Amino acid sequence: SASHDLSVRIWDAETGEMLACMNGHTRSIDHCAFSNDGTRLATCSWDKTVRVWDLKTFQEIHCFTGHSTPVHCCTWYPSDEMLISGDRKG
């Protein structure tokens, strides 16, 4: 889940147990997207960044800073070789 409390949380869908809580964004997180191979999670935020997290270690592995306005959506290209993001400008 993505949240206004600046955290990204991974939950066990069967038990409801929180498996990980990842922090790094400095403003609300609007969206998250799993890579197609299930190894990474991308998150986008009002802090104008897109961050990529390793789902084995739950550590941030990259932070994209090219947006000039809040980022509201992201998705992985089918082969996972590219990540597409959209900001407030469209």
mmCIF file of N, CA, C and O in Angstrom:
data_model
loop_
_atom_site.group_PDB
_atom_site.id
_atom_site.type_symbol
_atom_site.label_atom_id
_atom_site.label_comp_id
_atom_site.label_asym_id
_atom_site.label_seq_id
_atom_site.Cartn_x
_atom_site.Cartn_y
_atom_site.Cartn_z
ATOM 1 N N SER A 1 0.839 -1.190 0.000
ATOM 2 C CA SER A 1 0.000 0.000 0.000
ATOM 3 C C SER A 1 0.879 1.247 0.000
ATOM 4 O O SER A 1 1.988 1.228 0.505
ATOM 5 N N ALA A 2 0.364 2.303 -0.592
ATOM 6 C CA ALA A 2 1.027 3.604 -0.611
ATOM 7 C C ALA A 2 0.213 4.532 0.281
ATOM 8 O O ALA A 2 -0.997 4.380 0.388
ATOM 9 N N SER A 3 0.868 5.501 0.906
ATOM 10 C CA SER A 3 0.166 6.238 1.946
ATOM 11 C C SER A 3 0.559 7.713 2.031
ATOM 12 O O SER A 3 1.623 8.118 1.571
ATOM 13 N N HIS A 4 -0.310 8.461 2.685
ATOM 14 C CA HIS A 4 -0.017 9.862 2.989
ATOM 15 C C HIS A 4 0.940 9.983 4.172
ATOM 16 O O HIS A 4 1.441 11.065 4.446
ATOM 17 N N ASP A 5 1.195 8.863 4.882
ATOM 18 C CA ASP A 5 2.146 8.918 6.001
ATOM 19 C C ASP A 5 3.590 8.721 5.531
ATOM 20 O O ASP A 5 4.486 8.530 6.342
ATOM 21 N N LEU A 6 3.804 8.758 4.208
ATOM 22 C CA LEU A 6 5.112 8.698 3.551
ATOM 23 C C LEU A 6 5.707 7.300 3.505
ATOM 24 O O LEU A 6 6.855 7.126 3.118
ATOM 25 N N SER A 7 4.939 6.278 3.870
ATOM 26 C CA SER A 7 5.459 4.909 3.865
ATOM 27 C C SER A 7 4.834 4.074 2.764
ATOM 28 O O SER A 7 3.743 4.370 2.275
ATOM 29 N N VAL A 8 5.560 3.032 2.403
ATOM 30 C CA VAL A 8 5.078 2.003 1.489
ATOM 31 C C VAL A 8 5.094 0.719 2.299
ATOM 32 O O VAL A 8 6.113 0.374 2.896
ATOM 33 N N ARG A 9 3.971 0.029 2.330
ATOM 34 C CA ARG A 9 3.892 -1.188 3.140
ATOM 35 C C ARG A 9 3.536 -2.390 2.274
ATOM 36 O O ARG A 9 2.715 -2.293 1.372
ATOM 37 N N ILE A 10 4.185 -3.511 2.589
ATOM 38 C CA ILE A 10 3.905 -4.773 1.925
ATOM 39 C C ILE A 10 3.151 -5.645 2.927
ATOM 40 O O ILE A 10 3.590 -5.820 4.069
ATOM 41 N N TRP A 11 2.017 -6.188 2.489
ATOM 42 C CA TRP A 11 1.136 -6.964 3.358
ATOM 43 C C TRP A 11 0.990 -8.400 2.862
ATOM 44 O O TRP A 11 0.960 -8.639 1.662
ATOM 45 N N ASP A 12 0.853 -9.337 3.774
ATOM 46 C CA ASP A 12 0.498 -10.709 3.423
ATOM 47 C C ASP A 12 -1.011 -10.713 3.178
ATOM 48 O O ASP A 12 -1.790 -10.412 4.089
ATOM 49 N N ALA A 13 -1.416 -11.029 1.960
ATOM 50 C CA ALA A 13 -2.832 -10.943 1.580
ATOM 51 C C ALA A 13 -3.707 -11.947 2.324
ATOM 52 O O ALA A 13 -4.905 -11.717 2.494
ATOM 53 N N GLU A 14 -3.140 -13.049 2.785
ATOM 54 C CA GLU A 14 -3.929 -14.055 3.490
ATOM 55 C C GLU A 14 -4.055 -13.770 4.976
ATOM 56 O O GLU A 14 -5.126 -13.907 5.555
ATOM 57 N N THR A 15 -2.961 -13.359 5.616
ATOM 58 C CA THR A 15 -2.983 -13.175 7.069
ATOM 59 C C THR A 15 -3.212 -11.730 7.495
ATOM 60 O O THR A 15 -3.577 -11.478 8.638
ATOM 61 N N GLY A 16 -2.963 -10.780 6.579
ATOM 62 C CA GLY A 16 -3.072 -9.378 6.935
ATOM 63 C C GLY A 16 -1.843 -8.843 7.663
ATOM 64 O O GLY A 16 -1.803 -7.688 8.061
ATOM 65 N N GLU A 17 -0.835 -9.694 7.829
ATOM 66 C CA GLU A 17 0.391 -9.290 8.514
ATOM 67 C C GLU A 17 1.214 -8.354 7.630
ATOM 68 O O GLU A 17 1.354 -8.572 6.430
ATOM 69 N N MET A 18 1.743 -7.299 8.241
ATOM 70 C CA MET A 18 2.629 -6.399 7.512
ATOM 71 C C MET A 18 4.000 -7.062 7.408
ATOM 72 O O MET A 18 4.595 -7.441 8.422
ATOM 73 N N LEU A 19 4.502 -7.203 6.188
ATOM 74 C CA LEU A 19 5.789 -7.850 5.955
ATOM 75 C C LEU A 19 6.939 -6.859 5.923
ATOM 76 O O LEU A 19 8.064 -7.206 6.272
ATOM 77 N N ALA A 20 6.659 -5.640 5.468
ATOM 78 C CA ALA A 20 7.721 -4.632 5.378
ATOM 79 C C ALA A 20 7.100 -3.242 5.345
ATOM 80 O O ALA A 20 5.978 -3.058 4.881
ATOM 81 N N CYS A 21 7.863 -2.285 5.855
ATOM 82 C CA CYS A 21 7.496 -0.869 5.778
ATOM 83 C C CYS A 21 8.723 -0.143 5.243
ATOM 84 O O CYS A 21 9.798 -0.202 5.843
ATOM 85 N N MET A 22 8.555 0.504 4.089
ATOM 86 C CA MET A 22 9.681 1.155 3.426
ATOM 87 C C MET A 22 9.464 2.664 3.434
ATOM 88 O O MET A 22 8.360 3.129 3.165
ATOM 89 N N ASN A 23 10.510 3.385 3.747
ATOM 90 C CA ASN A 23 10.448 4.843 3.830
ATOM 91 C C ASN A 23 11.522 5.467 2.959
ATOM 92 O O ASN A 23 12.594 4.916 2.797
ATOM 93 N N GLY A 24 11.221 6.645 2.423
ATOM 94 C CA GLY A 24 12.176 7.366 1.591
ATOM 95 C C GLY A 24 11.550 8.601 0.971
ATOM 96 O O GLY A 24 12.222 9.604 0.791
ATOM 97 N N HIS A 25 10.269 8.518 0.638
ATOM 98 C CA HIS A 25 9.587 9.685 0.080
ATOM 99 C C HIS A 25 9.434 10.757 1.156
ATOM 100 O O HIS A 25 9.317 10.453 2.343
ATOM 101 N N THR A 26 9.396 12.009 0.719
ATOM 102 C CA THR A 26 9.281 13.121 1.666
ATOM 103 C C THR A 26 7.908 13.796 1.618
ATOM 104 O O THR A 26 7.659 14.728 2.372
ATOM 105 N N ARG A 27 7.039 13.315 0.701
ATOM 106 C CA ARG A 27 5.654 13.800 0.624
ATOM 107 C C ARG A 27 4.766 12.611 0.316
ATOM 108 O O ARG A 27 5.242 11.509 0.063
ATOM 109 N N SER A 28 3.463 12.820 0.312
ATOM 110 C CA SER A 28 2.497 11.738 0.122
ATOM 111 C C SER A 28 2.800 10.901 -1.120
ATOM 112 O O SER A 28 3.224 11.425 -2.149
ATOM 113 N N ILE A 29 2.530 9.601 -1.000
ATOM 114 C CA ILE A 29 2.737 8.653 -2.095
ATOM 115 C C ILE A 29 1.383 8.373 -2.732
ATOM 116 O O ILE A 29 0.441 7.982 -2.058
ATOM 117 N N ASP A 30 1.299 8.594 -4.046
ATOM 118 C CA ASP A 30 0.027 8.449 -4.757
ATOM 119 C C ASP A 30 -0.203 7.081 -5.377
ATOM 120 O O ASP A 30 -1.335 6.667 -5.556
ATOM 121 N N HIS A 31 0.860 6.385 -5.740
ATOM 122 C CA HIS A 31 0.674 5.184 -6.548
ATOM 123 C C HIS A 31 1.869 4.252 -6.387
ATOM 124 O O HIS A 31 2.982 4.697 -6.126
ATOM 125 N N CYS A 32 1.616 2.968 -6.551
ATOM 126 C CA CYS A 32 2.701 1.991 -6.592
ATOM 127 C C CYS A 32 2.397 0.958 -7.668
ATOM 128 O O CYS A 32 1.234 0.719 -7.994
ATOM 129 N N ALA A 33 3.452 0.371 -8.228
ATOM 130 C CA ALA A 33 3.291 -0.604 -9.302
ATOM 131 C C ALA A 33 4.371 -1.673 -9.201
ATOM 132 O O ALA A 33 5.558 -1.353 -9.160
ATOM 133 N N PHE A 34 3.941 -2.939 -9.177
ATOM 134 C CA PHE A 34 4.873 -4.056 -9.163
ATOM 135 C C PHE A 34 5.446 -4.275 -10.557
ATOM 136 O O PHE A 34 4.723 -4.178 -11.555
ATOM 137 N N SER A 35 6.738 -4.600 -10.617
ATOM 138 C CA SER A 35 7.321 -4.993 -11.902
ATOM 139 C C SER A 35 6.660 -6.292 -12.343
ATOM 140 O O SER A 35 6.133 -7.052 -11.518
ATOM 141 N N ASN A 36 6.690 -6.553 -13.629
ATOM 142 C CA ASN A 36 6.042 -7.747 -14.166
ATOM 143 C C ASN A 36 6.673 -9.037 -13.657
ATOM 144 O O ASN A 36 5.979 -10.045 -13.524
ATOM 145 N N ASP A 37 7.965 -9.003 -13.346
ATOM 146 C CA ASP A 37 8.613 -10.207 -12.815
ATOM 147 C C ASP A 37 8.488 -10.319 -11.297
ATOM 148 O O ASP A 37 8.955 -11.283 -10.695
ATOM 149 N N GLY A 38 7.862 -9.317 -10.653
ATOM 150 C CA GLY A 38 7.588 -9.367 -9.221
ATOM 151 C C GLY A 38 8.773 -9.114 -8.316
ATOM 152 O O GLY A 38 8.675 -9.299 -7.108
ATOM 153 N N THR A 39 9.881 -8.626 -8.854
ATOM 154 C CA THR A 39 11.075 -8.424 -8.031
ATOM 155 C C THR A 39 11.244 -6.998 -7.525
ATOM 156 O O THR A 39 12.038 -6.753 -6.622
ATOM 157 N N ARG A 40 10.520 -6.053 -8.128
ATOM 158 C CA ARG A 40 10.671 -4.645 -7.765
ATOM 159 C C ARG A 40 9.312 -3.975 -7.627
ATOM 160 O O ARG A 40 8.315 -4.416 -8.199
ATOM 161 N N LEU A 41 9.300 -2.886 -6.898
ATOM 162 C CA LEU A 41 8.105 -2.068 -6.734
ATOM 163 C C LEU A 41 8.487 -0.623 -7.027
ATOM 164 O O LEU A 41 9.493 -0.132 -6.510
ATOM 165 N N ALA A 42 7.707 0.041 -7.870
ATOM 166 C CA ALA A 42 7.920 1.463 -8.141
ATOM 167 C C ALA A 42 6.856 2.254 -7.391
ATOM 168 O O ALA A 42 5.698 1.842 -7.331
ATOM 169 N N THR A 43 7.261 3.371 -6.809
ATOM 170 C CA THR A 43 6.327 4.250 -6.108
ATOM 171 C C THR A 43 6.508 5.670 -6.623
ATOM 172 O O THR A 43 7.617 6.078 -6.970
ATOM 173 N N CYS A 44 5.413 6.423 -6.671
ATOM 174 C CA CYS A 44 5.507 7.811 -7.120
ATOM 175 C C CYS A 44 4.803 8.713 -6.121
ATOM 176 O O CYS A 44 3.860 8.309 -5.449
ATOM 177 N N SER A 45 5.285 9.950 -6.047
ATOM 178 C CA SER A 45 4.930 10.794 -4.920
ATOM 179 C C SER A 45 4.802 12.276 -5.278
ATOM 180 O O SER A 45 5.282 12.731 -6.316
ATOM 181 N N TRP A 46 4.177 12.974 -4.348
ATOM 182 C CA TRP A 46 4.093 14.431 -4.412
ATOM 183 C C TRP A 46 5.465 15.081 -4.236
ATOM 184 O O TRP A 46 5.626 16.273 -4.458
ATOM 185 N N ASP A 47 6.473 14.312 -3.831
ATOM 186 C CA ASP A 47 7.824 14.878 -3.709
ATOM 187 C C ASP A 47 8.552 14.946 -5.057
ATOM 188 O O ASP A 47 9.731 15.247 -5.113
ATOM 189 N N LYS A 48 7.812 14.644 -6.150
ATOM 190 C CA LYS A 48 8.305 14.750 -7.527
ATOM 191 C C LYS A 48 9.295 13.655 -7.897
ATOM 192 O O LYS A 48 10.054 13.790 -8.852
ATOM 193 N N THR A 49 9.299 12.557 -7.145
ATOM 194 C CA THR A 49 10.206 11.453 -7.428
ATOM 195 C C THR A 49 9.447 10.169 -7.721
ATOM 196 O O THR A 49 8.295 9.998 -7.334
ATOM 197 N N VAL A 50 10.146 9.276 -8.400
ATOM 198 C CA VAL A 50 9.723 7.889 -8.565
ATOM 199 C C VAL A 50 10.846 7.055 -7.960
ATOM 200 O O VAL A 50 12.017 7.241 -8.298
ATOM 201 N N ARG A 51 10.486 6.190 -7.038
ATOM 202 C CA ARG A 51 11.489 5.351 -6.377
ATOM 203 C C ARG A 51 11.233 3.892 -6.716
ATOM 204 O O ARG A 51 10.089 3.476 -6.861
ATOM 205 N N VAL A 52 12.318 3.125 -6.826
ATOM 206 C CA VAL A 52 12.225 1.700 -7.114
ATOM 207 C C VAL A 52 12.799 0.942 -5.928
ATOM 208 O O VAL A 52 13.889 1.271 -5.436
ATOM 209 N N TRP A 53 12.060 -0.063 -5.478
ATOM 210 C CA TRP A 53 12.399 -0.842 -4.292
ATOM 211 C C TRP A 53 12.644 -2.298 -4.678
ATOM 212 O O TRP A 53 11.908 -2.851 -5.491
ATOM 213 N N ASP A 54 13.644 -2.904 -4.080
ATOM 214 C CA ASP A 54 13.917 -4.330 -4.244
ATOM 215 C C ASP A 54 12.997 -5.086 -3.285
ATOM 216 O O ASP A 54 12.994 -4.807 -2.081
ATOM 217 N N LEU A 55 12.228 -6.030 -3.786
ATOM 218 C CA LEU A 55 11.262 -6.724 -2.940
ATOM 219 C C LEU A 55 11.840 -7.920 -2.191
ATOM 220 O O LEU A 55 11.130 -8.542 -1.406
ATOM 221 N N LYS A 56 13.115 -8.214 -2.388
ATOM 222 C CA LYS A 56 13.769 -9.233 -1.557
ATOM 223 C C LYS A 56 14.355 -8.597 -0.307
ATOM 224 O O LYS A 56 14.271 -9.144 0.780
ATOM 225 N N THR A 57 14.954 -7.409 -0.478
ATOM 226 C CA THR A 57 15.620 -6.733 0.644
ATOM 227 C C THR A 57 14.780 -5.602 1.227
ATOM 228 O O THR A 57 15.093 -5.102 2.308
ATOM 229 N N PHE A 58 13.756 -5.181 0.475
ATOM 230 C CA PHE A 58 12.899 -4.044 0.846
ATOM 231 C C PHE A 58 13.702 -2.740 0.962
ATOM 232 O O PHE A 58 13.362 -1.845 1.721
ATOM 233 N N GLN A 59 14.770 -2.646 0.174
ATOM 234 C CA GLN A 59 15.605 -1.444 0.144
ATOM 235 C C GLN A 59 15.361 -0.670 -1.145
ATOM 236 O O GLN A 59 15.086 -1.250 -2.196
ATOM 237 N N GLU A 60 15.495 0.652 -1.065
ATOM 238 C CA GLU A 60 15.406 1.485 -2.254
ATOM 239 C C GLU A 60 16.635 1.234 -3.122
ATOM 240 O O GLU A 60 17.763 1.256 -2.622
ATOM 241 N N ILE A 61 16.397 1.001 -4.428
ATOM 242 C CA ILE A 61 17.530 0.755 -5.319
ATOM 243 C C ILE A 61 17.717 1.870 -6.343
ATOM 244 O O ILE A 61 18.763 1.936 -6.986
ATOM 245 N N HIS A 62 16.719 2.741 -6.507
ATOM 246 C CA HIS A 62 16.890 3.870 -7.415
ATOM 247 C C HIS A 62 15.848 4.947 -7.099
ATOM 248 O O HIS A 62 14.743 4.637 -6.681
ATOM 249 N N CYS A 63 16.250 6.200 -7.310
ATOM 250 C CA CYS A 63 15.343 7.332 -7.155
ATOM 251 C C CYS A 63 15.454 8.202 -8.405
ATOM 252 O O CYS A 63 16.526 8.738 -8.704
ATOM 253 N N PHE A 64 14.352 8.309 -9.153
ATOM 254 C CA PHE A 64 14.299 9.149 -10.348
ATOM 255 C C PHE A 64 13.802 10.536 -9.949
ATOM 256 O O PHE A 64 12.765 10.656 -9.286
ATOM 257 N N THR A 65 14.519 11.573 -10.374
ATOM 258 C CA THR A 65 14.208 12.936 -9.941
ATOM 259 C C THR A 65 13.918 13.885 -11.091
ATOM 260 O O THR A 65 14.021 15.092 -10.937
ATOM 261 N N GLY A 66 13.511 13.392 -12.246
ATOM 262 C CA GLY A 66 13.348 14.235 -13.421
ATOM 263 C C GLY A 66 12.057 15.017 -13.530
ATOM 264 O O GLY A 66 11.918 15.853 -14.423
ATOM 265 N N HIS A 67 11.101 14.798 -12.639
ATOM 266 C CA HIS A 67 9.819 15.508 -12.727
ATOM 267 C C HIS A 67 9.895 16.871 -12.034
ATOM 268 O O HIS A 67 10.593 17.034 -11.040
ATOM 269 N N SER A 68 9.129 17.829 -12.559
ATOM 270 C CA SER A 68 9.095 19.167 -11.954
ATOM 271 C C SER A 68 7.799 19.411 -11.182
ATOM 272 O O SER A 68 7.644 20.457 -10.565
ATOM 273 N N THR A 69 6.872 18.455 -11.236
ATOM 274 C CA THR A 69 5.619 18.539 -10.480
ATOM 275 C C THR A 69 5.355 17.169 -9.851
ATOM 276 O O THR A 69 6.009 16.181 -10.200
ATOM 277 N N PRO A 70 4.397 17.087 -8.917
ATOM 278 C CA PRO A 70 4.099 15.801 -8.277
ATOM 279 C C PRO A 70 3.826 14.691 -9.296
ATOM 280 O O PRO A 70 3.211 14.920 -10.331
ATOM 281 N N VAL A 71 4.299 13.488 -8.984
ATOM 282 C CA VAL A 71 4.139 12.329 -9.857
ATOM 283 C C VAL A 71 2.950 11.510 -9.351
ATOM 284 O O VAL A 71 2.900 11.143 -8.181
ATOM 285 N N HIS A 72 1.994 11.253 -10.241
ATOM 286 C CA HIS A 72 0.749 10.600 -9.827
ATOM 287 C C HIS A 72 0.566 9.179 -10.335
ATOM 288 O O HIS A 72 -0.300 8.465 -9.855
ATOM 289 N N CYS A 73 1.365 8.757 -11.319
ATOM 290 C CA CYS A 73 1.184 7.396 -11.824
ATOM 291 C C CYS A 73 2.487 6.862 -12.401
ATOM 292 O O CYS A 73 3.362 7.630 -12.801
ATOM 293 N N CYS A 74 2.593 5.548 -12.402
ATOM 294 C CA CYS A 74 3.732 4.889 -13.029
ATOM 295 C C CYS A 74 3.325 3.473 -13.394
ATOM 296 O O CYS A 74 2.435 2.894 -12.787
ATOM 297 N N THR A 75 3.994 2.945 -14.404
ATOM 298 C CA THR A 75 3.768 1.563 -14.822
ATOM 299 C C THR A 75 5.031 1.042 -15.473
ATOM 300 O O THR A 75 5.832 1.815 -16.001
ATOM 301 N N TRP A 76 5.206 -0.253 -15.410
ATOM 302 C CA TRP A 76 6.368 -0.897 -16.009
ATOM 303 C C TRP A 76 6.054 -1.280 -17.449
ATOM 304 O O TRP A 76 4.965 -1.756 -17.751
ATOM 305 N N TYR A 77 7.015 -1.113 -18.325
ATOM 306 C CA TYR A 77 6.943 -1.635 -19.686
ATOM 307 C C TYR A 77 6.871 -3.160 -19.577
ATOM 308 O O TYR A 77 7.437 -3.732 -18.641
ATOM 309 N N PRO A 78 6.165 -3.842 -20.475
ATOM 310 C CA PRO A 78 5.982 -5.292 -20.332
ATOM 311 C C PRO A 78 7.254 -6.098 -20.094
ATOM 312 O O PRO A 78 7.238 -7.087 -19.364
ATOM 313 N N SER A 79 8.382 -5.692 -20.643
ATOM 314 C CA SER A 79 9.638 -6.433 -20.441
ATOM 315 C C SER A 79 10.389 -5.980 -19.190
ATOM 316 O O SER A 79 11.473 -6.499 -18.904
ATOM 317 N N ASP A 80 9.849 -5.020 -18.451
ATOM 318 C CA ASP A 80 10.467 -4.449 -17.240
ATOM 319 C C ASP A 80 11.744 -3.665 -17.526
ATOM 320 O O ASP A 80 12.438 -3.264 -16.604
ATOM 321 N N GLU A 81 12.076 -3.414 -18.791
ATOM 322 C CA GLU A 81 13.297 -2.675 -19.085
ATOM 323 C C GLU A 81 13.094 -1.169 -19.007
ATOM 324 O O GLU A 81 14.063 -0.414 -18.999
ATOM 325 N N MET A 82 11.829 -0.718 -18.934
ATOM 326 C CA MET A 82 11.539 0.699 -18.791
ATOM 327 C C MET A 82 10.415 0.888 -17.784
ATOM 328 O O MET A 82 9.567 0.027 -17.602
ATOM 329 N N LEU A 83 10.448 2.045 -17.141
ATOM 330 C CA LEU A 83 9.410 2.453 -16.197
ATOM 331 C C LEU A 83 8.853 3.782 -16.714
ATOM 332 O O LEU A 83 9.614 4.709 -16.971
ATOM 333 N N ILE A 84 7.545 3.849 -16.870
ATOM 334 C CA ILE A 84 6.901 5.048 -17.410
ATOM 335 C C ILE A 84 6.195 5.747 -16.244
ATOM 336 O O ILE A 84 5.501 5.103 -15.457
ATOM 337 N N SER A 85 6.363 7.059 -16.145
ATOM 338 C CA SER A 85 5.716 7.807 -15.064
ATOM 339 C C SER A 85 5.040 9.048 -15.613
ATOM 340 O O SER A 85 5.448 9.586 -16.636
ATOM 341 N N GLY A 86 4.006 9.469 -14.919
ATOM 342 C CA GLY A 86 3.264 10.664 -15.322
ATOM 343 C C GLY A 86 3.119 11.632 -14.166
ATOM 344 O O GLY A 86 2.827 11.217 -13.041
ATOM 345 N N ASP A 87 3.318 12.904 -14.451
ATOM 346 C CA ASP A 87 3.199 13.907 -13.393
ATOM 347 C C ASP A 87 1.985 14.784 -13.605
ATOM 348 O O ASP A 87 1.151 14.526 -14.466
ATOM 349 N N ARG A 88 1.890 15.803 -12.821
ATOM 350 C CA ARG A 88 0.737 16.674 -12.813
ATOM 351 C C ARG A 88 0.527 17.417 -14.143
ATOM 352 O O ARG A 88 -0.575 17.810 -14.480
ATOM 353 N N LYS A 89 1.609 17.577 -14.888
ATOM 354 C CA LYS A 89 1.511 18.269 -16.174
ATOM 355 C C LYS A 89 0.890 17.381 -17.265
ATOM 356 O O LYS A 89 0.553 17.855 -18.320
ATOM 357 N N GLY A 90 0.802 16.068 -16.987
ATOM 358 C CA GLY A 90 0.188 15.169 -17.955
ATOM 359 C C GLY A 90 1.103 14.315 -18.614
ATOM 360 O O GLY A 90 1.817 13.593 -18.768
#
